[in-house]
Tab-separated table of C-alpha atoms in Angstrom:
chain	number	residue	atom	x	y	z
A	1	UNK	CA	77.077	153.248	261.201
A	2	UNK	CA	76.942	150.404	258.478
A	3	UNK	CA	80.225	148.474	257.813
A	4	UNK	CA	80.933	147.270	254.432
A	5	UNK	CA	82.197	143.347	254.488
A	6	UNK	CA	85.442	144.932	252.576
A	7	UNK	CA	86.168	147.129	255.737
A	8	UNK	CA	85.571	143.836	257.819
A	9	UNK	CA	87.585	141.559	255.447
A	10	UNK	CA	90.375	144.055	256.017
A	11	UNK	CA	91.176	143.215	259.418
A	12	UNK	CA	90.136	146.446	260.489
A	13	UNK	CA	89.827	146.630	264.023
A	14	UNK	CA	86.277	147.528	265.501
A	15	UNK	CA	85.620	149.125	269.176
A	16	UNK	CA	83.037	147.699	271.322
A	17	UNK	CA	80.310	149.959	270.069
A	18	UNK	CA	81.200	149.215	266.130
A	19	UNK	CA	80.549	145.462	267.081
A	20	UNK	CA	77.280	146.117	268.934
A	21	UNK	CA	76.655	148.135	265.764
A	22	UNK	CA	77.795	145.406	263.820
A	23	UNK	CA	75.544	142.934	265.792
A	24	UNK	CA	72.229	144.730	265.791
A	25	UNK	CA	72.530	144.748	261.938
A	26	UNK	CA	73.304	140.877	261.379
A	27	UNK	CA	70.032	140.407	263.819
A	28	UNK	CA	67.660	142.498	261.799
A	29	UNK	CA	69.233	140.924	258.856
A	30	UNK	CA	68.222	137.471	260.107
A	31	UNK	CA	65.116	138.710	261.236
A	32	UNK	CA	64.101	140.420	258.143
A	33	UNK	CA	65.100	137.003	256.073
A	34	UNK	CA	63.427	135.128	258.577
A	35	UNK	CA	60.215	137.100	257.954
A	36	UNK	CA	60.539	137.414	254.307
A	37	UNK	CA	60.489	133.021	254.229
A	38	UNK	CA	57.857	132.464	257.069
A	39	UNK	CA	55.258	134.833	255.242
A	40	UNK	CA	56.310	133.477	252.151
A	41	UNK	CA	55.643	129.791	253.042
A	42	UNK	CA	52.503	130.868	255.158
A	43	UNK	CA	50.579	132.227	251.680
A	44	UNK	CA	51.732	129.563	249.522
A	45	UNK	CA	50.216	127.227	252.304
A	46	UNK	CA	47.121	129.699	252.092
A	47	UNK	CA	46.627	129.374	248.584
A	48	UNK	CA	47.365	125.619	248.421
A	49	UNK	CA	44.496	125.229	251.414
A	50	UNK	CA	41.943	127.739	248.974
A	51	UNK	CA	42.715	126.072	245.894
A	52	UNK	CA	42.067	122.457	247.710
A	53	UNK	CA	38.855	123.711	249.073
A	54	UNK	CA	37.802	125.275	245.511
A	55	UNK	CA	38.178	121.771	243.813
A	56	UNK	CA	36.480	119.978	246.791
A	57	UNK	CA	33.380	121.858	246.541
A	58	UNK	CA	33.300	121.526	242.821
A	59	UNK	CA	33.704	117.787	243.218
A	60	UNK	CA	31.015	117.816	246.196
């Protein structure tokens, strides 16, 4: 079950399972961010690295 922040915010109280609930979400959140930025960073490293070799075998 997905909890709005509103619902949180409220000072609604949660049972054990709604926080496990709660918990699993915020970690595939992270992880999902965390993916998004490390593949992200790995192809504009890619591209840099094929661009650099490009202009180094024009220059060769």
């Amino acid at each position: 079950m997905k909890w709005s922040s509103v619902e949180i915010e409220a000072g609604r109280e949660v049972d054990a399972q709604e926080r496990r609930d709660l918990a699993k979400q915020l970690c595939v959140r992270v992880l999902e961010e965390y993916v998004d930025q490390h593949f992200r960073e790995s192809t504009r490293s890619a591209a840099e690295m094929f661009l650099n070799r490009k202009r180094m075998e024009r220059i060769l």
